Amino acid sequence: MFTLLTILSIVNAIPYQFYKRATTFTPCDTDSPNDITVTITPDPLIAGEKGTFNIVGTITNGTVNTGSQLVIELKDDADAVIGDPSTFDICASATCPITDLNLTQVIQLPDTLPNTFIIDVNIFDVNGDTLACATSAVPGA
Ligand SMILES: *[C@@H]1O[C@H](CO)[C@@H](O)[C@H](O)[C@H]1NC(C)=O
Ligand SMILES: *[C@@H]1O[C@H](CO)[C@@H](O)[C@H](O)[C@H]1NC(C)=O
């Protein structure tokens, strides 16, 4: 009996590490001419609270210039946007053009979030063309 309890407690301790994995972003299926790395805090995001997004990448195909935007949106399983997309003017707080991006933006999360949803992070140039796009399914598959 003692042995069994010991094994059970070890088994219980391991999954916690596995489930507490980071939300991972991959390039969008549609198009992402440049690779970006997106990290979020907290991870996972918490409904009704603020979420901080850090976006790092080198933009060599196309130009981050005045009018370029960062758009963060959450989508449900039916691809419908949850709440409003969060749009930021990248050059408002930086000297453009920028090649080495390192953006930190805070968004307010909706009060309720479905069990599964999609986070899309887009960088658009002044013409609305995609410079970079990263996506994550939450909980990640
Ligand atoms: C830039 O991105 C576009 C769209 O993804 C692609 O068609 C083109 O080949 C890329 N150019 C270079 C130089 O990588
Ligand atoms: C991005 O900027 C933050 C704050 O200045 C810094 O701590 C971090 O190291 C930078 N990341 C990269 C990849 O340069």
Coordinates of C-alpha atoms in Angstrom, one line a residue, residues 6 12 14 44 47 89 102 109 131:
T6 CA 4.4 6.6 -3.5
N12 CA 0.6 13.1 -10.0
I14 CA 4.7 14.8 -13.4
P44 CA -2.3 30.9 -20.6
A47 CA -10.5 36.0 -19.3
D89 CA 0.2 52.0 -34.6
N102 CA 10.6 44.1 -30.4
L109 CA -9.2 40.3 -22.6
L131 CA 4.4 41.6 -43.2

